[in-house]
mmCIF file of C-alpha atoms in Angstrom:
data_model
loop_
_atom_site.group_PDB
_atom_site.id
_atom_site.type_symbol
_atom_site.label_atom_id
_atom_site.label_comp_id
_atom_site.label_asym_id
_atom_site.label_seq_id
_atom_site.Cartn_x
_atom_site.Cartn_y
_atom_site.Cartn_z
ATOM 1 C CA MET A 1 78.040 110.841 128.712
ATOM 2 C CA ASN A 2 75.081 108.477 128.505
ATOM 3 C CA ARG A 3 73.583 110.312 125.540
ATOM 4 C CA TYR A 4 76.805 109.891 123.520
ATOM 5 C CA LEU A 5 77.063 106.144 124.058
ATOM 6 C CA PRO A 6 74.175 105.185 121.716
ATOM 7 C CA VAL A 7 75.599 107.429 118.993
ATOM 8 C CA ALA A 8 79.082 105.951 119.411
ATOM 9 C CA ARG A 9 77.673 102.448 119.365
ATOM 10 C CA GLN A 10 75.683 103.211 116.216
ATOM 11 C CA HIS A 11 78.767 104.557 114.428
ATOM 12 C CA PHE A 12 80.822 101.579 115.590
ATOM 13 C CA LEU A 13 78.279 99.076 114.303
ATOM 14 C CA ALA A 14 77.991 100.925 110.989
ATOM 15 C CA ALA A 15 81.771 100.951 110.560
ATOM 16 C CA LEU A 16 82.015 97.284 111.495
ATOM 17 C CA ALA A 17 79.280 96.363 109.014
ATOM 18 C CA SER A 18 81.167 98.049 106.168
ATOM 19 C CA THR A 19 84.402 96.097 106.768
ATOM 20 C CA SER A 20 85.483 92.814 105.215
ATOM 21 C CA VAL A 21 85.245 89.291 106.586
ATOM 22 C CA VAL A 22 88.886 89.417 107.713
ATOM 23 C CA VAL A 23 88.321 92.440 109.968
ATOM 24 C CA LYS A 24 85.083 91.031 111.380
ATOM 25 C CA THR A 25 86.690 87.671 112.117
ATOM 26 C CA ILE A 26 89.700 89.154 113.912
ATOM 27 C CA SER A 27 87.476 91.473 115.964
ATOM 28 C CA ALA A 28 85.160 88.599 116.936
ATOM 29 C CA VAL A 29 88.119 86.438 118.006
ATOM 30 C CA VAL A 30 89.474 89.257 120.193
ATOM 31 C CA VAL A 31 86.116 89.676 121.954
ATOM 32 C CA LEU A 32 85.596 85.917 122.431
ATOM 33 C CA LEU A 33 89.067 85.393 123.889
ATOM 34 C CA TYR A 34 88.520 88.310 126.251
ATOM 35 C CA LEU A 35 85.315 86.709 127.515
ATOM 36 C CA LEU A 36 87.153 83.394 127.814
ATOM 37 C CA SER A 37 89.876 85.035 129.906
ATOM 38 C CA TRP A 38 87.398 85.367 132.799
ATOM 39 C CA ALA A 39 87.490 81.582 133.224
ATOM 40 C CA VAL A 40 90.863 80.568 131.707
ATOM 41 C CA ASP A 41 94.338 82.087 131.892
ATOM 42 C CA THR A 42 94.491 82.874 128.171
ATOM 43 C CA PRO A 43 97.758 84.905 128.332
ATOM 44 C CA TYR A 44 99.518 81.840 129.713
ATOM 45 C CA ALA A 45 98.084 79.397 127.172
ATOM 46 C CA LEU A 46 97.945 81.644 124.095
ATOM 47 C CA GLY A 47 100.422 84.434 124.844
ATOM 48 C CA VAL A 48 104.150 84.300 124.142
ATOM 49 C CA THR A 49 106.179 83.095 127.135
ATOM 50 C CA PRO A 50 109.893 83.206 126.201
ATOM 51 C CA GLY A 51 110.757 80.131 128.298
ATOM 52 C CA TYR A 52 108.073 78.030 126.547
ATOM 53 C CA LEU A 53 108.583 79.369 123.038
ATOM 54 C CA PHE A 54 112.044 77.907 122.515
ATOM 55 C CA PRO A 55 113.305 74.336 123.092
ATOM 56 C CA PRO A 56 112.417 72.043 124.697
ATOM 57 C CA ASN A 57 108.759 73.217 124.783
ATOM 58 C CA PHE A 58 108.152 74.784 121.329
ATOM 59 C CA TRP A 59 104.870 76.569 121.981
ATOM 60 C CA VAL A 60 104.990 77.971 118.468
ATOM 61 C CA TRP A 61 101.204 78.444 118.184
ATOM 62 C CA THR A 62 101.514 81.357 120.571
ATOM 63 C CA LEU A 63 103.245 83.322 117.808
ATOM 64 C CA VAL A 64 99.916 83.369 115.942
ATOM 65 C CA THR A 65 97.514 83.768 118.845
ATOM 66 C CA HIS A 66 99.265 86.274 121.107
ATOM 67 C CA GLY A 67 98.090 89.250 119.042
ATOM 68 C CA VAL A 68 94.385 88.612 119.764
ATOM 69 C CA VAL A 69 94.676 87.910 123.510
ATOM 70 C CA GLU A 70 93.565 90.706 125.844
ATOM 71 C CA GLN A 71 92.958 90.831 129.599
ATOM 72 C CA HIS A 72 91.392 94.295 129.986
ATOM 73 C CA ILE A 73 88.492 96.042 128.320
ATOM 74 C CA TRP A 74 90.658 98.970 127.185
ATOM 75 C CA GLY A 75 92.967 96.458 125.543
ATOM 76 C CA VAL A 76 89.985 95.010 123.663
ATOM 77 C CA ALA A 77 88.947 98.496 122.515
ATOM 78 C CA ALA A 78 92.483 99.299 121.337
ATOM 79 C CA ASN A 79 92.822 95.964 119.545
ATOM 80 C CA VAL A 80 89.474 96.151 117.749
ATOM 81 C CA GLY A 81 89.996 99.829 116.936
ATOM 82 C CA THR A 82 93.407 99.110 115.408
ATOM 83 C CA VAL A 83 92.034 96.299 113.268
ATOM 84 C CA MET A 84 89.083 98.408 112.113
ATOM 85 C CA ALA A 85 91.306 101.394 111.285
ATOM 86 C CA CYS A 86 93.521 99.081 109.263
ATOM 87 C CA GLY A 87 90.449 97.740 107.472
ATOM 88 C CA ARG A 88 89.100 101.203 106.668
ATOM 89 C CA LEU A 89 92.372 102.836 105.588
ATOM 90 C CA LEU A 90 94.645 100.073 104.302
ATOM 91 C CA GLU A 91 92.330 97.348 103.052
ATOM 92 C CA PRO A 92 90.982 99.455 100.112
ATOM 93 C CA LEU A 93 94.588 99.836 98.909
ATOM 94 C CA TRP A 94 95.808 96.313 99.597
ATOM 95 C CA GLY A 95 92.839 93.991 99.589
ATOM 96 C CA ALA A 96 91.581 91.571 102.257
ATOM 97 C CA LEU A 97 94.181 88.875 101.520
ATOM 98 C CA GLU A 98 97.130 91.266 101.744
ATOM 99 C CA LEU A 99 95.725 92.658 104.993
ATOM 100 C CA LEU A 100 95.581 89.158 106.466
ATOM 101 C CA ILE A 101 99.158 88.465 105.333
ATOM 102 C CA PHE A 102 100.346 91.712 106.903
ATOM 103 C CA PHE A 103 98.549 90.878 110.153
ATOM 104 C CA ALA A 104 100.173 87.445 110.315
ATOM 105 C CA VAL A 105 103.662 88.648 109.371
ATOM 106 C CA VAL A 106 103.710 91.483 111.911
ATOM 107 C CA ASN A 107 102.342 89.434 114.810
ATOM 108 C CA VAL A 108 104.556 86.398 114.215
ATOM 109 C CA SER A 109 107.667 88.550 113.792
ATOM 110 C CA ALA A 110 106.899 90.715 116.827
ATOM 111 C CA GLY A 111 106.302 87.670 119.062
ATOM 112 C CA LEU A 112 109.428 85.884 117.843
ATOM 113 C CA LEU A 113 111.724 88.892 118.179
ATOM 114 C CA ALA A 114 110.309 89.847 121.588
ATOM 115 C CA GLY A 115 110.809 86.284 122.897
ATOM 116 C CA LEU A 116 114.333 86.241 121.494
ATOM 117 C CA SER A 117 115.162 89.561 123.165
ATOM 118 C CA TYR A 118 113.993 88.241 126.544
ATOM 119 C CA LEU A 119 116.039 85.096 126.011
ATOM 120 C CA LEU A 120 119.150 87.192 125.382
ATOM 121 C CA THR A 121 118.335 89.250 128.481
ATOM 122 C CA TYR A 122 118.194 86.047 130.508
ATOM 123 C CA VAL A 123 121.583 85.006 129.116
ATOM 124 C CA ALA A 124 123.018 88.343 130.262
ATOM 125 C CA THR A 125 121.365 88.399 133.726
ATOM 126 C CA PHE A 126 120.485 84.753 134.533
ATOM 127 C CA ASP A 127 117.138 85.938 135.850
ATOM 128 C CA LEU A 128 114.444 83.309 135.267
ATOM 129 C CA ASP A 129 111.701 85.897 135.465
ATOM 130 C CA TYR A 130 112.629 87.034 131.946
ATOM 131 C CA LEU A 131 111.829 83.531 130.706
ATOM 132 C CA PHE A 132 108.722 82.455 132.612
ATOM 133 C CA ALA A 133 107.180 85.545 134.236
ATOM 134 C CA VAL A 134 106.842 87.576 131.021
ATOM 135 C CA ARG A 135 103.708 87.412 128.843
ATOM 136 C CA VAL A 136 103.783 89.021 125.411
ATOM 137 C CA ASN A 137 100.231 89.511 124.181
ATOM 138 C CA GLY A 138 97.861 92.196 122.914
ATOM 139 C CA ALA A 139 97.656 94.648 120.054
ATOM 140 C CA ALA A 140 100.925 96.504 120.712
ATOM 141 C CA GLY A 141 102.869 94.660 118.010
ATOM 142 C CA PHE A 142 100.211 95.040 115.325
ATOM 143 C CA LEU A 143 99.674 98.694 116.291
ATOM 144 C CA GLY A 144 103.329 99.405 115.518
ATOM 145 C CA GLY A 145 103.026 97.755 112.103
ATOM 146 C CA VAL A 146 99.806 99.634 111.266
ATOM 147 C CA LEU A 147 101.308 103.027 112.171
ATOM 148 C CA VAL A 148 104.288 102.303 109.928
ATOM 149 C CA ALA A 149 101.932 101.348 107.081
ATOM 150 C CA LEU A 150 99.919 104.538 107.576
ATOM 151 C CA LYS A 151 103.136 106.561 107.485
ATOM 152 C CA GLN A 152 103.906 104.975 104.123
ATOM 153 C CA THR A 153 100.495 105.594 102.556
ATOM 154 C CA MET A 154 99.269 108.849 104.152
ATOM 155 C CA GLY A 155 102.158 110.273 106.144
ATOM 156 C CA ASP A 156 101.374 113.922 105.338
ATOM 157 C CA THR A 157 97.946 113.767 106.969
ATOM 158 C CA THR A 158 97.630 116.063 109.993
ATOM 159 C CA VAL A 159 96.619 114.217 113.166
ATOM 160 C CA LEU A 160 96.613 117.185 115.572
ATOM 161 C CA ARG A 161 96.189 120.859 114.738
ATOM 162 C CA VAL A 162 97.647 122.305 117.954
ATOM 163 C CA PRO A 163 100.397 121.301 118.227
ATOM 164 C CA GLN A 164 100.663 120.313 114.576
ATOM 165 C CA VAL A 165 101.465 116.603 114.396
ATOM 166 C CA ARG A 166 101.523 114.677 111.147
ATOM 167 C CA LEU A 167 100.897 110.983 110.792
ATOM 168 C CA LYS A 168 104.471 110.292 109.756
ATOM 169 C CA ALA A 169 105.605 111.175 113.295
ATOM 170 C CA ALA A 170 103.057 108.880 114.985
ATOM 171 C CA PRO A 171 105.281 105.732 115.238
ATOM 172 C CA ALA A 172 108.046 107.598 117.075
ATOM 173 C CA LEU A 173 105.598 109.470 119.318
ATOM 174 C CA VAL A 174 103.788 106.298 120.398
ATOM 175 C CA LEU A 175 107.138 104.619 121.108
ATOM 176 C CA LEU A 176 108.150 107.585 123.257
ATOM 177 C CA LEU A 177 104.803 107.475 125.090
ATOM 178 C CA LEU A 178 105.168 103.777 125.901
ATOM 179 C CA ALA A 179 108.722 104.357 127.128
ATOM 180 C CA LEU A 180 107.535 107.165 129.423
ATOM 181 C CA LEU A 181 104.710 105.003 130.770
ATOM 182 C CA ARG A 182 107.176 102.232 131.521
ATOM 183 C CA LEU A 183 109.627 104.573 133.244
ATOM 184 C CA SER A 184 106.855 106.101 135.334
ATOM 185 C CA GLY A 185 105.669 102.681 136.498
ATOM 186 C CA LEU A 186 102.226 102.835 134.874
ATOM 187 C CA LEU A 187 103.174 99.797 132.795
ATOM 188 C CA ASP A 188 104.004 96.840 135.019
ATOM 189 C CA SER A 189 105.984 95.131 132.245
ATOM 190 C CA ALA A 190 108.169 96.108 129.323
ATOM 191 C CA ALA A 191 106.485 93.516 127.093
ATOM 192 C CA PRO A 192 104.152 96.046 125.330
ATOM 193 C CA LEU A 193 107.114 98.308 124.619
ATOM 194 C CA ALA A 194 109.147 95.420 123.183
ATOM 195 C CA ALA A 195 106.197 94.112 121.147
ATOM 196 C CA TYR A 196 105.454 97.555 119.717
ATOM 197 C CA SER A 197 109.100 98.174 118.766
ATOM 198 C CA PHE A 198 109.527 94.824 117.031
ATOM 199 C CA GLY A 199 106.100 95.091 115.386
ATOM 200 C CA ALA A 200 107.010 98.470 113.870
ATOM 201 C CA LEU A 201 110.391 97.140 112.747
ATOM 202 C CA SER A 202 108.962 93.986 111.172
ATOM 203 C CA GLY A 203 106.204 95.978 109.477
ATOM 204 C CA TRP A 204 108.746 98.347 107.968
ATOM 205 C CA VAL A 205 110.974 95.510 106.728
ATOM 206 C CA TYR A 206 108.020 93.762 105.096
ATOM 207 C CA LEU A 207 106.687 96.914 103.423
ATOM 208 C CA ARG A 208 110.150 98.090 102.417
ATOM 209 C CA PHE A 209 111.459 94.894 100.822
ATOM 210 C CA TYR A 210 108.872 92.138 100.473
ATOM 211 C CA GLN A 211 105.334 93.407 99.872
ATOM 212 C CA ARG A 212 104.182 92.698 96.327
ATOM 213 C CA HIS A 213 102.853 95.488 94.130
ATOM 214 C CA SER A 214 101.750 95.746 90.538
ATOM 215 C CA ARG A 215 105.182 97.128 89.567
ATOM 216 C CA GLY A 216 107.469 95.119 91.792
ATOM 217 C CA ARG A 217 108.099 94.437 95.460
ATOM 218 C CA GLY A 218 108.648 96.738 98.379
ATOM 219 C CA ASP A 219 108.894 100.513 98.564
ATOM 220 C CA MET A 220 112.335 102.034 98.016
ATOM 221 C CA SER A 221 111.213 105.668 98.098
ATOM 222 C CA ASP A 222 113.190 108.168 100.164
ATOM 223 C CA HIS A 223 110.239 109.233 102.313
ATOM 224 C CA PHE A 224 109.979 105.655 103.636
ATOM 225 C CA ALA A 225 113.636 105.178 104.497
ATOM 226 C CA PHE A 226 114.568 103.964 107.959
ATOM 227 C CA ALA A 227 116.130 107.321 108.833
ATOM 228 C CA SER A 228 112.802 109.098 108.214
ATOM 229 C CA PHE A 229 111.459 107.657 111.497
ATOM 230 C CA PHE A 230 113.953 109.736 113.491
ATOM 231 C CA PRO A 231 114.295 113.500 114.053
ATOM 232 C CA GLU A 232 116.008 115.479 111.326
ATOM 233 C CA ALA A 233 119.112 116.056 113.449
ATOM 234 C CA LEU A 234 119.701 112.295 113.741
ATOM 235 C CA GLN A 235 118.747 111.309 110.202
ATOM 236 C CA PRO A 236 122.250 111.578 108.621
ATOM 237 C CA ALA A 237 123.859 109.323 111.225
ATOM 238 C CA VAL A 238 120.947 106.861 111.231
ATOM 239 C CA GLY A 239 120.919 106.823 107.420
ATOM 240 C CA LEU A 240 124.630 105.978 107.298
ATOM 241 C CA LEU A 241 124.235 103.170 109.829
ATOM 242 C CA ALA A 242 121.149 101.815 108.063
ATOM 243 C CA GLY A 243 123.009 101.855 104.746
ATOM 244 C CA LEU A 244 125.837 99.774 106.206
ATOM 245 C CA VAL A 245 123.371 97.262 107.693
ATOM 246 C CA HIS A 246 121.491 97.041 104.407
ATOM 247 C CA ALA A 247 124.706 96.460 102.467
ATOM 248 C CA ALA A 248 125.655 93.645 104.855
ATOM 249 C CA LEU A 249 122.193 92.056 104.516
ATOM 250 C CA VAL A 250 122.436 92.267 100.723
ATOM 251 C CA LYS A 251 125.748 90.409 100.791
ATOM 252 C CA ILE A 252 124.292 87.551 102.815
ATOM 253 C CA LYS A 253 121.216 87.453 100.497
ATOM 254 C CA VAL A 254 118.718 88.454 103.174
ATOM 255 C CA CYS A 255 117.705 91.704 101.440
ATOM 256 C CA ARG A 256 117.890 92.645 97.802
ATOM 257 C CA LYS A 257 119.685 95.581 96.291
ATOM 258 C CA MET A 258 117.729 98.672 95.318
ATOM 259 C CA VAL A 259 117.080 98.662 91.570
ATOM 260 C CA LYS A 260 116.157 101.653 89.429
ATOM 261 C CA ARG A 261 114.352 101.297 86.115
ATOM 262 C CA TYR A 262 115.015 103.684 83.249
ATOM 263 C CA ASP A 263 112.421 104.177 80.535
ATOM 264 C CA VAL A 264 114.505 105.478 77.629
ATOM 265 C CA GLY A 265 111.599 105.164 75.243
ATOM 266 C CA ALA A 266 109.605 107.858 76.984
ATOM 267 C CA PRO A 267 108.375 110.621 74.637
ATOM 268 C CA SER A 268 109.726 113.561 76.643
ATOM 269 C CA SER A 269 112.655 112.722 78.890
ATOM 270 C CA ILE A 270 114.095 109.792 80.809
ATOM 271 C CA THR A 271 111.778 108.675 83.586
ATOM 272 C CA ILE A 272 112.927 106.732 86.622
ATOM 273 C CA SER A 273 110.555 104.333 88.334
ATOM 274 C CA LEU A 274 111.385 102.614 91.583
ATOM 275 C CA PRO A 275 110.079 99.159 92.418
ATOM 276 C CA GLY A 276 107.231 99.158 94.864
ATOM 277 C CA THR A 277 105.529 102.319 93.623
ATOM 278 C CA ASP A 278 101.896 101.428 93.093
ATOM 279 C CA PRO A 279 99.909 103.566 90.609
ATOM 280 C CA GLN A 280 96.990 103.582 93.049
ATOM 281 C CA ASP A 281 99.234 104.987 95.773
ATOM 282 C CA ALA A 282 100.565 107.616 93.379
ATOM 283 C CA GLU A 283 97.048 108.649 92.387
ATOM 284 C CA ARG A 284 95.972 108.784 96.031
ATOM 285 C CA ARG A 285 98.953 110.969 96.898
ATOM 286 C CA ARG A 286 98.085 113.311 94.032
ATOM 287 C CA GLN A 287 94.518 113.587 95.297
ATOM 288 C CA LEU A 288 95.759 114.374 98.812
ATOM 289 C CA ALA A 289 98.093 117.046 97.431
ATOM 290 C CA LEU A 290 95.260 118.640 95.427
ATOM 291 C CA LYS A 291 92.999 118.606 98.482
ATOM 292 C CA ALA A 292 95.652 120.275 100.625
ATOM 293 C CA LEU A 293 96.240 122.908 97.918
ATOM 294 C CA ASN A 294 92.520 123.677 97.646
ATOM 295 C CA GLU A 295 92.214 124.057 101.420
ATOM 296 C CA ARG A 296 95.189 126.418 101.483
ATOM 297 C CA LEU A 297 93.789 128.558 98.653
ATOM 298 C CA LYS A 298 90.392 128.693 100.352
ATOM 299 C CA ARG A 299 92.040 129.795 103.600
ATOM 300 C CA VAL A 300 93.886 132.595 101.773
ATOM 301 C CA GLU A 301 90.671 133.781 100.089
ATOM 302 C CA ASP A 302 88.833 133.846 103.413
ATOM 303 C CA GLN A 303 91.554 135.974 104.999
ATOM 304 C CA SER A 304 91.470 138.647 102.264
ATOM 305 C CA ALA A 305 89.363 141.719 103.126
ATOM 306 C CA TRP A 306 86.380 142.535 100.888
ATOM 307 C CA PRO A 307 84.116 145.631 101.226
ATOM 308 C CA SER A 308 80.679 145.017 102.625
ATOM 309 C CA MET A 309 77.426 145.616 100.720
ATOM 310 C CA ASP A 310 76.521 148.515 103.024
ATOM 311 C CA ASP A 311 79.727 150.337 102.128
ATOM 312 C CA GLU A 312 79.065 149.845 98.426
ATOM 313 C CA GLU A 313 75.507 151.181 98.747
ATOM 314 C CA ASP A 314 76.738 154.262 100.666
ATOM 315 C CA ASP A 315 79.355 154.923 97.990
ATOM 316 C CA ASP A 316 76.713 154.631 95.248
ATOM 317 C CA GLU A 317 74.412 157.066 97.057
ATOM 318 C CA ASP A 318 77.253 159.567 97.433
ATOM 319 C CA GLU A 319 78.082 159.289 93.747
ATOM 320 C CA VAL A 320 74.434 159.814 92.707
ATOM 321 C CA ARG A 321 74.033 162.781 95.029
ATOM 322 C CA THR A 322 77.222 164.364 93.719
ATOM 323 C CA ASP A 323 76.314 163.828 90.076
ATOM 324 C CA THR A 324 72.682 165.054 90.261
ATOM 325 C CA GLN A 325 73.353 168.329 92.137
ATOM 326 C CA PRO A 326 75.145 170.874 89.943
ATOM 327 C CA LEU A 327 77.459 173.507 91.266
ATOM 328 C CA LEU A 328 76.267 177.020 91.820
ATOM 329 C CA PRO A 329 77.775 179.856 89.822
ATOM 330 C CA GLY A 330 81.090 180.892 91.130
ATOM 331 C CA GLY A 331 82.108 177.325 91.883
ATOM 332 C CA ARG A 332 79.979 176.923 95.000
ATOM 333 C CA ASP A 333 78.407 173.605 95.784
ATOM 334 C CA PRO A 334 74.743 173.532 96.861
ATOM 335 C CA ALA A 335 75.600 170.885 99.392
ATOM 336 C CA SER A 336 77.957 173.309 101.120
ATOM 337 C CA SER A 337 75.410 176.076 101.058
ATOM 338 C CA SER A 338 72.821 173.769 102.616
ATOM 339 C CA SER A 339 75.026 173.330 105.682
ATOM 340 C CA SER A 340 73.990 176.738 106.968
ATOM 341 C CA SER A 341 71.145 177.154 109.429
ATOM 342 C CA SER A 342 67.503 176.985 108.317
ATOM 343 C CA ALA A 343 66.635 180.503 109.483
ATOM 344 C CA PRO A 344 69.116 182.369 107.252
ATOM 345 C CA ARG A 345 68.130 180.195 104.296
ATOM 346 C CA THR A 346 64.470 181.116 104.776
ATOM 347 C CA ALA A 347 65.240 184.801 105.005
ATOM 348 C CA ALA A 348 67.452 184.656 101.968
ATOM 349 C CA GLY A 349 64.756 182.833 100.036
ATOM 350 C CA MET A 350 62.169 185.499 100.934
ATOM 351 C CA SER A 351 64.484 188.388 100.009
ATOM 352 C CA LEU A 352 65.403 186.818 96.721
ATOM 353 C CA SER A 353 61.757 186.199 95.923
ATOM 354 C CA SER A 354 60.817 189.819 96.663
ATOM 355 C CA THR A 355 63.742 191.115 94.642
ATOM 356 C CA SER A 356 62.836 188.967 91.681
ATOM 357 C CA SER A 357 59.204 190.086 91.875
ATOM 358 C CA SER A 358 60.154 193.749 91.866
ATOM 359 C CA SER A 359 62.627 193.348 89.053
ATOM 360 C CA MET A 360 60.162 191.434 86.938
ATOM 361 C CA SER A 361 57.478 194.074 87.521
ATOM 362 C CA GLN A 362 59.827 196.868 86.491
ATOM 363 C CA SER A 363 61.099 195.163 83.389
ATOM 364 C CA GLY A 364 57.731 193.753 82.410
ATOM 365 C CA GLY A 365 59.109 190.281 81.914
ATOM 366 C CA ALA A 366 61.695 191.393 79.293
ATOM 367 C CA PRO A 367 65.381 190.505 79.487
ATOM 368 C CA SER A 368 67.841 193.033 80.892
ATOM 369 C CA SER A 369 69.643 195.590 78.759
ATOM 370 C CA GLY A 370 72.581 194.408 76.790
ATOM 371 C CA GLY A 371 71.311 190.854 76.724
ATOM 372 C CA VAL A 372 73.191 189.997 79.938
ATOM 373 C CA GLN A 373 71.329 188.109 82.589
ATOM 374 C CA HIS A 374 72.022 188.920 86.210
ATOM 375 C CA PRO A 375 73.333 186.149 88.439
ATOM 376 C CA GLU A 376 70.319 186.479 90.685
ATOM 377 C CA SER A 377 68.048 185.061 87.996
ATOM 378 C CA SER A 378 69.947 181.821 87.878
ATOM 379 C CA ILE A 379 69.869 181.599 91.636
ATOM 380 C CA ILE A 380 66.133 182.269 91.753
ATOM 381 C CA SER A 381 65.478 179.386 89.364
ATOM 382 C CA PHE A 382 66.870 176.912 91.909
ATOM 383 C CA GLU A 383 65.286 178.373 95.037
ATOM 384 C CA ASP A 384 61.606 178.388 95.996
ATOM 385 C CA ALA A 385 60.351 180.534 98.794
ATOM 386 C CA PRO A 386 58.791 178.441 101.535
ATOM 387 C CA SER A 387 55.091 178.857 102.069
ATOM 388 C CA ARG A 388 54.046 180.693 105.195
ATOM 389 C CA SER A 389 51.293 179.234 107.260
#
C-alpha cells in the first residue's frame, strides 16, 4: 500500500495542475475549510440549517458555502474528486465560466430545496429536530448534478465490465446506494440523501431548459428526458406524469415549450434540429460511436481462427514432396513403397541390380526386341543398390 501512495499522489498533483483556476480554487477552499473544522464548528456556521435558513434568521450565505464544507477526510476526497472529474470531463465542453455557474446553481438549488423539504417535514410532524438538528453540507448535492451532466454528455460510456453498467445508470444507482446506507443505519442522517436527490433534480432542470448553447438553450433530446432516469418498465408512466408536470409549468411560464426547427432549404431532405444540441457534443458523440465500432470490429477479428505458420509450412512441405516424387508405373506411389521394411528393400535392390547386369550383358547394351522396353528398366533407373561394407 505504501508503494502506491507516491504514485497516486503524483497522478493527483499532475491532474490538479492541468485543471483551471475554478477547479483549483474550489478544491483549495474545501481543504482549508476542513482544516478549519478542527477548531470551529463549520457545519453549523456555513452549512444549511433549515431553522436558520428561513425567517426570521435568513442565513442565506449557507446556500453558497454548504457545498464546500466537510467534516471527514473521506468527504474531502469525494468533494475534491468530484470537482476534478467535472473539470476534466465537463470543463472542456462548457468552459470555466459555465462550470462555475453550474456549480453555483446546483449547490444553491440543492440547499434551498433540502431546507424546504425539512421545513415541510416539521410542519407535518412538529418535531424541532428537523429544523435545528439537521446540517446539510458536503458534496452530495453537486455529485448528483455532475452525474446527471455526465449522463447527458457521455451516457453510453461503460463504467463497469462485470456486471456491465453504463454511465447513464449511475445517478439512479448512487441514489439507491445512499437509500440503502440510510436504511441500514450507516448514515446517521438523511441530509446527504436529500441533498443528492435535489442536486440531481436541479442539475437536470438547468441542463434541460436553461443552459445556453451555440444553437439555443437546454437539451430537449429524448435520451435526456426525465423518464430516462428510471428503469424501462417505469418509463411510460413516468414519461406521462412528467409530460403533465411540464405542461403545467409551461402554462405558468416557469418552463418553455419544446420548439423544433425545420430547415426547408436543406439540399437533400428536411432536417430537424432541436434547441440545445451543441455541434461539439454531436461531434464528440460521433467520435465515441466510431471508437466503440472499432473496438467491436477488433474484438471480432481477434476471435476468428487463423492457421498458424507451422501448419502452413507443413502443408507446403507436403505439397513439394508430393509434386517432386512421381508415381511408379502401374499407379504406385514411391512413398507407399517406402513404407515397407528396410531389409526387403535392400534385397529387392540387390536382385534388381543383378538382374539388370545379366540382362545388359546378354543383350550387349542394345534395346530389347520389338523396341519394347521391359518395366524393370524403368524401375532400375530409380533404384540404386546400397553399397556393402
